CSV table of C-alpha atoms and ligand atoms in Angstrom, one decimal:
chain,number,residue,atom,x,y,z
A,1,UNK,CA,0.1,0.2,0.3
A,2,UNK,CA,3.4,1.6,0.2
A,3,UNK,CA,3.1,3.8,-3.4
A,4,UNK,CA,-0.5,4.7,-2.7
A,5,UNK,CA,0.0,8.2,-2.5
A,6,UNK,CA,-4.1,10.5,-2.0
A,7,UNK,CA,-2.8,12.1,-5.2
A,8,UNK,CA,-3.3,8.5,-8.1
A,9,UNK,CA,-6.3,6.7,-5.3
A,10,UNK,CA,-9.0,6.5,-7.5
A,11,UNK,CA,-11.5,8.7,-6.6
A,12,UNK,CA,-14.3,6.2,-8.7
A,13,UNK,CA,-13.2,2.3,-8.8
A,14,UNK,CA,-16.8,0.2,-10.4
A,15,UNK,CA,-15.7,-3.4,-9.6
A,16,UNK,CA,-17.7,-6.5,-12.4
A,17,UNK,CA,-17.7,-9.0,-9.1
A,18,UNK,CA,-17.6,-12.4,-11.9
A,19,UNK,CA,-16.9,-15.3,-11.5
A,20,UNK,CA,-18.9,-17.0,-8.1
A,21,UNK,CA,-20.3,-19.1,-9.6
A,22,UNK,CA,-16.8,-20.6,-11.5
A,23,UNK,CA,-15.2,-20.9,-7.4
A,24,UNK,CA,-17.8,-22.9,-6.8
A,25,UNK,CA,-17.5,-25.3,-9.0
A,26,UNK,CA,-13.6,-25.8,-8.8
A,27,UNK,CA,-14.4,-27.1,-5.2
A,28,UNK,CA,-17.8,-28.9,-6.5
A,29,UNK,CA,-20.1,-27.1,-4.2
A,30,UNK,CA,-23.4,-24.8,-5.9
A,31,UNK,CA,-22.7,-22.0,-7.1
A,32,UNK,CA,-25.2,-20.2,-3.8
A,33,UNK,CA,-22.2,-21.5,-1.8
A,34,UNK,CA,-19.6,-19.3,-4.3
A,35,UNK,CA,-22.4,-16.4,-4.5
A,36,UNK,CA,-22.7,-16.6,-0.4
A,37,UNK,CA,-18.7,-16.0,-0.7
A,38,UNK,CA,-18.9,-13.5,-2.9
A,39,UNK,CA,-21.0,-10.8,-0.6
A,40,UNK,CA,-17.9,-11.8,2.5
A,41,UNK,CA,-15.6,-10.2,-0.4
A,42,UNK,CA,-18.3,-7.6,-1.1
A,43,UNK,CA,-17.8,-6.2,3.0
A,44,UNK,CA,-13.9,-6.8,2.9
A,45,UNK,CA,-13.7,-4.2,-0.4
A,46,UNK,CA,-16.0,-2.1,1.5
A,47,UNK,CA,-13.3,-1.4,3.9
A,48,UNK,CA,-10.6,-1.6,1.8
A,49,UNK,CA,-12.1,0.5,0.0
A,50,UNK,CA,-12.9,3.3,3.0
A,51,UNK,CA,-9.5,2.9,3.7
A,52,UNK,CA,-7.4,3.9,1.2
A,53,UNK,CA,-9.7,6.9,1.0
A,54,UNK,CA,-11.3,6.1,-2.1
A,55,UNK,CA,-14.5,8.1,-2.1
A,56,UNK,CA,-17.2,6.1,-4.4
A,57,UNK,CA,-17.3,2.1,-4.9
A,58,UNK,CA,-19.5,1.1,-7.5
A,59,UNK,CA,-20.6,-2.6,-7.2
A,60,UNK,CA,-22.1,-4.9,-10.1
A,61,UNK,CA,-24.7,-6.7,-7.5
A,62,UNK,CA,-26.9,-7.4,-10.3
A,63,UNK,CA,-27.7,-7.1,-13.9
A,64,UNK,CA,-31.1,-6.5,-16.1
A,65,UNK,CA,-30.2,-9.3,-17.7
A,66,UNK,CA,-29.2,-11.8,-14.7
A,67,UNK,CA,-33.1,-12.0,-14.2
A,68,UNK,CA,-32.6,-15.4,-17.3
A,69,UNK,CA,-30.7,-16.9,-14.7
A,70,UNK,CA,-32.9,-20.1,-13.2
A,71,UNK,CA,-35.6,-19.2,-10.4
A,72,UNK,CA,-33.8,-20.7,-8.4
A,73,UNK,CA,-29.8,-18.5,-8.5
A,74,UNK,CA,-31.9,-15.6,-8.9
A,75,UNK,CA,-33.8,-15.9,-5.9
A,76,UNK,CA,-30.7,-17.0,-4.2
A,77,UNK,CA,-28.9,-14.2,-5.2
A,78,UNK,CA,-32.1,-11.8,-4.7
A,79,UNK,CA,-31.6,-13.4,-0.4
A,80,UNK,CA,-28.4,-12.3,-0.7
A,81,UNK,CA,-28.6,-9.3,-1.1
A,82,UNK,CA,-31.7,-8.8,1.5
A,83,UNK,CA,-30.1,-10.5,3.9
A,84,UNK,CA,-26.5,-8.0,3.7
A,85,UNK,CA,-28.9,-5.2,3.7
A,86,UNK,CA,-30.7,-5.8,7.1
A,87,UNK,CA,-27.2,-7.8,8.3
A,88,UNK,CA,-25.0,-5.5,7.0
A,89,UNK,CA,-26.8,-1.9,6.7
A,90,UNK,CA,-26.8,-0.8,10.7
A,91,UNK,CA,-22.9,-1.2,10.3
A,92,UNK,CA,-22.5,0.1,7.2
A,93,UNK,CA,-24.2,3.1,8.9
A,94,UNK,CA,-22.0,3.6,12.4
A,95,UNK,CA,-19.1,3.5,10.0
A,96,UNK,CA,-20.4,6.3,8.1
A,97,UNK,CA,-21.0,4.8,4.1
A,98,UNK,CA,-23.5,6.7,2.0
A,99,UNK,CA,-25.3,3.3,-0.3
A,100,UNK,CA,-26.8,4.6,-3.2
A,101,UNK,CA,-28.3,2.4,-5.8
A,102,UNK,CA,-29.0,2.6,-9.1
A,103,UNK,CA,-31.0,0.9,-11.6
A,104,UNK,CA,-33.9,0.2,-12.8
A,105,UNK,CA,-36.2,1.0,-9.9
A,106,UNK,CA,-39.9,0.3,-11.7
A,107,UNK,CA,-41.1,-2.8,-11.4
A,108,UNK,CA,-39.7,-4.5,-9.2
A,109,UNK,CA,-41.6,-6.8,-6.8
A,110,UNK,CA,-41.8,-8.2,-3.8
A,111,UNK,CA,-40.2,-6.5,-0.4
A,112,UNK,CA,-36.4,-5.6,-2.1
A,113,UNK,CA,-37.5,-1.7,-3.6
A,114,UNK,CA,-38.7,-1.2,0.1
A,115,UNK,CA,-34.9,-2.6,1.6
A,116,UNK,CA,-33.0,-1.2,-1.5
A,117,UNK,CA,-34.6,2.2,0.0
A,118,UNK,CA,-34.6,2.8,3.5
A,119,UNK,CA,-31.1,1.5,2.9
A,120,UNK,CA,-30.5,4.7,1.0
A,121,UNK,CA,-32.5,7.0,3.3
A,122,UNK,CA,-31.0,6.0,6.0
A,123,UNK,CA,-26.8,6.5,5.4
A,124,UNK,CA,-28.3,9.4,2.6
A,125,UNK,CA,-26.8,12.6,5.0
A,126,UNK,CA,-23.4,10.3,5.2
A,127,UNK,CA,-20.3,11.5,3.9
A,128,UNK,CA,-17.8,8.8,4.8
A,129,UNK,CA,-17.6,6.2,1.5
A,130,UNK,CA,-20.6,5.9,-1.3
A,131,UNK,CA,-20.8,2.8,-2.4
A,132,UNK,CA,-23.4,2.4,-5.3
A,133,UNK,CA,-25.0,-0.9,-5.7
A,134,UNK,CA,-25.9,-1.8,-9.6
A,135,UNK,CA,-29.2,-3.9,-9.2
A,136,UNK,CA,-31.9,-4.7,-11.5
A,137,UNK,CA,-29.0,-2.7,-14.3
A,138,UNK,CA,-28.0,-2.0,-17.4
A,139,UNK,CA,-26.1,0.6,-19.1
A,140,UNK,CA,-28.4,0.5,-22.3
A,141,UNK,CA,-31.4,0.9,-20.5
A,142,UNK,CA,-30.4,3.2,-18.2
A,143,UNK,CA,-29.6,5.1,-21.3
A,144,UNK,CA,-33.0,5.0,-22.9
A,145,UNK,CA,-34.4,5.3,-19.5
A,146,UNK,CA,-33.1,9.1,-19.4
A,147,UNK,CA,-33.5,9.0,-23.8
A,148,UNK,CA,-37.1,8.9,-22.8
A,149,UNK,CA,-37.1,11.5,-20.6
A,150,UNK,CA,-35.7,13.7,-22.9
A,151,UNK,CA,-37.5,13.3,-25.6
A,152,UNK,CA,-40.3,14.1,-23.5
A,153,UNK,CA,-39.1,17.6,-22.9
A,154,UNK,CA,-38.5,18.3,-26.8
A,155,UNK,CA,-42.1,16.4,-27.4
A,156,UNK,CA,-43.6,19.2,-24.4
A,157,UNK,CA,-41.7,22.0,-26.3
A,158,UNK,CA,-39.2,22.3,-22.6
A,159,UNK,CA,-36.1,22.1,-24.4
A,160,UNK,CA,-35.2,21.7,-28.2
A,161,UNK,CA,-33.5,18.8,-29.9
A,162,UNK,CA,-30.3,21.5,-30.5
A,163,UNK,CA,-30.1,21.8,-26.1
A,164,UNK,CA,-30.0,18.5,-26.0
A,165,UNK,CA,-25.8,17.9,-24.8
A,166,UNK,CA,-23.3,15.2,-23.2
A,167,UNK,CA,-24.1,17.1,-19.9
A,168,UNK,CA,-27.7,17.0,-19.7
A,169,UNK,CA,-27.9,13.0,-21.5
A,170,UNK,CA,-25.3,12.9,-17.9
A,171,UNK,CA,-27.8,14.4,-15.6
A,172,UNK,CA,-31.1,11.9,-17.1
A,173,UNK,CA,-28.7,9.2,-15.4
A,174,UNK,CA,-28.4,7.2,-12.4
A,175,UNK,CA,-25.7,7.8,-11.6
A,176,UNK,CA,-26.1,12.4,-12.1
A,177,UNK,CA,-24.5,13.6,-9.3
A,178,UNK,CA,-21.6,11.4,-9.5
A,179,UNK,CA,-18.2,10.9,-10.7
A,180,UNK,CA,-17.6,9.4,-13.7
A,181,UNK,CA,-15.7,5.9,-12.5
A,182,UNK,CA,-11.9,6.7,-12.6
A,183,UNK,CA,-11.3,2.7,-12.6
A,184,UNK,CA,-13.5,-0.5,-13.7
A,185,UNK,CA,-11.7,-3.8,-12.8
A,186,UNK,CA,-13.1,-6.7,-13.9
A,187,UNK,CA,-12.7,-10.8,-11.4
A,188,UNK,CA,-12.3,-13.9,-13.4
A,189,UNK,CA,-10.4,-12.8,-16.5
A,190,UNK,CA,-13.4,-12.6,-18.4
A,191,UNK,CA,-12.5,-9.0,-20.3
A,192,UNK,CA,-15.5,-7.4,-21.2
A,193,UNK,CA,-17.9,-4.2,-19.7
A,194,UNK,CA,-21.5,-6.3,-20.3
A,195,UNK,CA,-23.1,-3.3,-20.4
A,196,UNK,CA,-21.9,-1.9,-17.6
A,197,UNK,CA,-21.4,1.8,-17.7
A,198,UNK,CA,-21.0,2.6,-20.8
A,199,UNK,CA,-21.7,6.1,-21.0
A,200,UNK,CA,-19.6,6.8,-17.4
A,201,UNK,CA,-16.5,4.8,-18.2
A,202,UNK,CA,-16.1,6.1,-20.7
A,203,UNK,CA,-12.5,7.4,-19.6
A,204,UNK,CA,-12.5,4.3,-16.5
A,205,UNK,CA,-8.9,2.4,-17.0
A,206,UNK,CA,-9.9,-1.2,-17.4
A,207,UNK,CA,-8.4,-3.8,-15.1
A,208,UNK,CA,-8.7,-7.0,-15.5
A,209,UNK,CA,-7.9,-9.7,-12.5
A,210,UNK,CA,-7.7,-13.0,-13.0
A,211,UNK,CA,-9.3,-13.9,-9.1
A,212,UNK,CA,-12.7,-15.5,-8.6
A,213,UNK,CA,-14.6,-12.9,-7.0
A,214,UNK,CA,-15.1,-14.6,-3.6
A,215,UNK,CA,-11.2,-14.9,-3.8
A,216,UNK,CA,-10.8,-11.0,-4.3
A,217,UNK,CA,-9.6,-9.8,-0.9
A,218,UNK,CA,-7.5,-6.9,0.1
A,219,UNK,CA,-4.2,-7.4,-1.2
A,220,UNK,CA,-5.9,-8.2,-4.6
A,221,UNK,CA,-6.8,-5.4,-4.5
A,222,UNK,CA,-4.2,-2.9,-3.3
A,223,UNK,CA,-2.5,-4.5,-6.3
A,224,UNK,CA,-5.1,-3.4,-8.4
A,225,UNK,CA,-4.7,0.1,-6.9
A,226,UNK,CA,-1.1,0.8,-7.5
A,227,UNK,CA,-1.3,-0.8,-10.7
A,228,UNK,CA,-3.9,2.1,-11.5
A,229,UNK,CA,-1.5,5.0,-10.6
A,230,UNK,CA,0.9,3.3,-12.6
A,231,UNK,CA,-1.2,4.0,-15.8
A,232,UNK,CA,-1.7,7.2,-17.2
A,233,UNK,CA,-4.8,9.2,-18.1
A,234,UNK,CA,-4.9,11.7,-20.8
A,235,UNK,CA,-8.7,12.2,-21.9
A,236,UNK,CA,-8.1,12.2,-25.2
A,237,UNK,CA,-5.4,15.3,-25.2
A,238,UNK,CA,-1.2,14.5,-24.9
A,239,UNK,CA,1.0,13.2,-22.6
A,240,UNK,CA,2.8,16.0,-20.2
A,241,UNK,CA,6.4,15.5,-21.5
A,242,UNK,CA,4.9,15.7,-24.7
A,243,UNK,CA,3.1,19.1,-24.5
A,244,UNK,CA,5.6,20.1,-22.4
A,245,UNK,CA,8.1,18.9,-25.6
A,246,UNK,CA,5.9,20.9,-27.9
A,247,UNK,CA,5.7,24.0,-25.8
A,248,UNK,CA,9.0,24.6,-25.2
B,1,FPP,C1,-21.6,-12.6,-11.2
B,1,FPP,O1,-20.6,-14.7,-11.0
B,1,FPP,C2,-22.0,-12.9,-9.5
B,1,FPP,C3,-23.3,-12.5,-9.7
B,1,FPP,C4,-23.8,-12.0,-11.1
B,1,FPP,C5,-23.5,-11.6,-8.6
B,1,FPP,C6,-22.8,-10.6,-7.5
B,1,FPP,C7,-23.0,-11.1,-6.1
B,1,FPP,C8,-23.5,-11.4,-4.8
B,1,FPP,C9,-21.7,-10.9,-4.7
B,1,FPP,C10,-23.7,-10.9,-4.0
B,1,FPP,C11,-24.7,-10.5,-3.6
B,1,FPP,C12,-24.2,-8.6,-3.6
B,1,FPP,C13,-23.6,-7.7,-2.6
B,1,FPP,C14,-23.8,-6.1,-3.0
B,1,FPP,C15,-24.1,-7.7,-1.4
B,1,FPP,P1,-21.9,-15.1,-11.5
B,1,FPP,O2,-22.5,-15.8,-10.8
B,1,FPP,O3,-21.7,-14.6,-13.4
B,1,FPP,O4,-20.4,-16.5,-12.1
B,1,FPP,P2,-20.0,-17.6,-12.9
B,1,FPP,O5,-19.9,-16.2,-14.1
B,1,FPP,O6,-18.8,-18.2,-12.9
B,1,FPP,O7,-20.6,-18.0,-13.4
């Protein structure tokens, strides 16, 4: 952790927690055990992120496509998320963690929505790390919802098409008041974004680590942050040395 100075710690890290099923398969265990172990990795990741001074940690907990999994696995995942909120909310609140939920909150059945809203409401005024849970989230769906709202404004004459700017689109996304991620990590060796933060991740550093999510330890996280600290981000501009050479 010694290479991590505050100036190189990303403000916002987003993680695609992949590989729970394969972690379980490799041990001859049911997939549900992989998800259960994954929740322990979630706890450790939140602690590590807070200790390192990361301001926002976004976790991809359930995608809008995950409903296509077998019913038993969907209910396992719902059950784990509900248990996490019921058991951990008080501790997270005490640790000054602010919880935000992104994703489509309409048409959610059962008691999941009230729990998610309670987590957001209870921790609204907290000033520590913001834990963003992406639930029923899909980036294309999020962008389509934002576009529909803008189309309504245009149809009602409140906005002209020319006034639709990247800033207005960003303001209509679920992440409106959350800075873009600096670093997106995906575990399990898969190298794709799977419909996660497609707009917000335009300039994010991408990191693909081989560990399955249940094995994503504090050390794995710290080593990813050290590698991030060595990346050079240019946002479409020139690297500082080249800028100097041109100017001198
Ligand atoms: C990917 O593994 C993981 C998920 C689809 C869900 C992640 C959810 C949790 C860790 C638990 C609940 C979340 C919180 C925030 C408490 P996979 O099943 O796709 O693994 P595989 O690719 O090896 O099959």
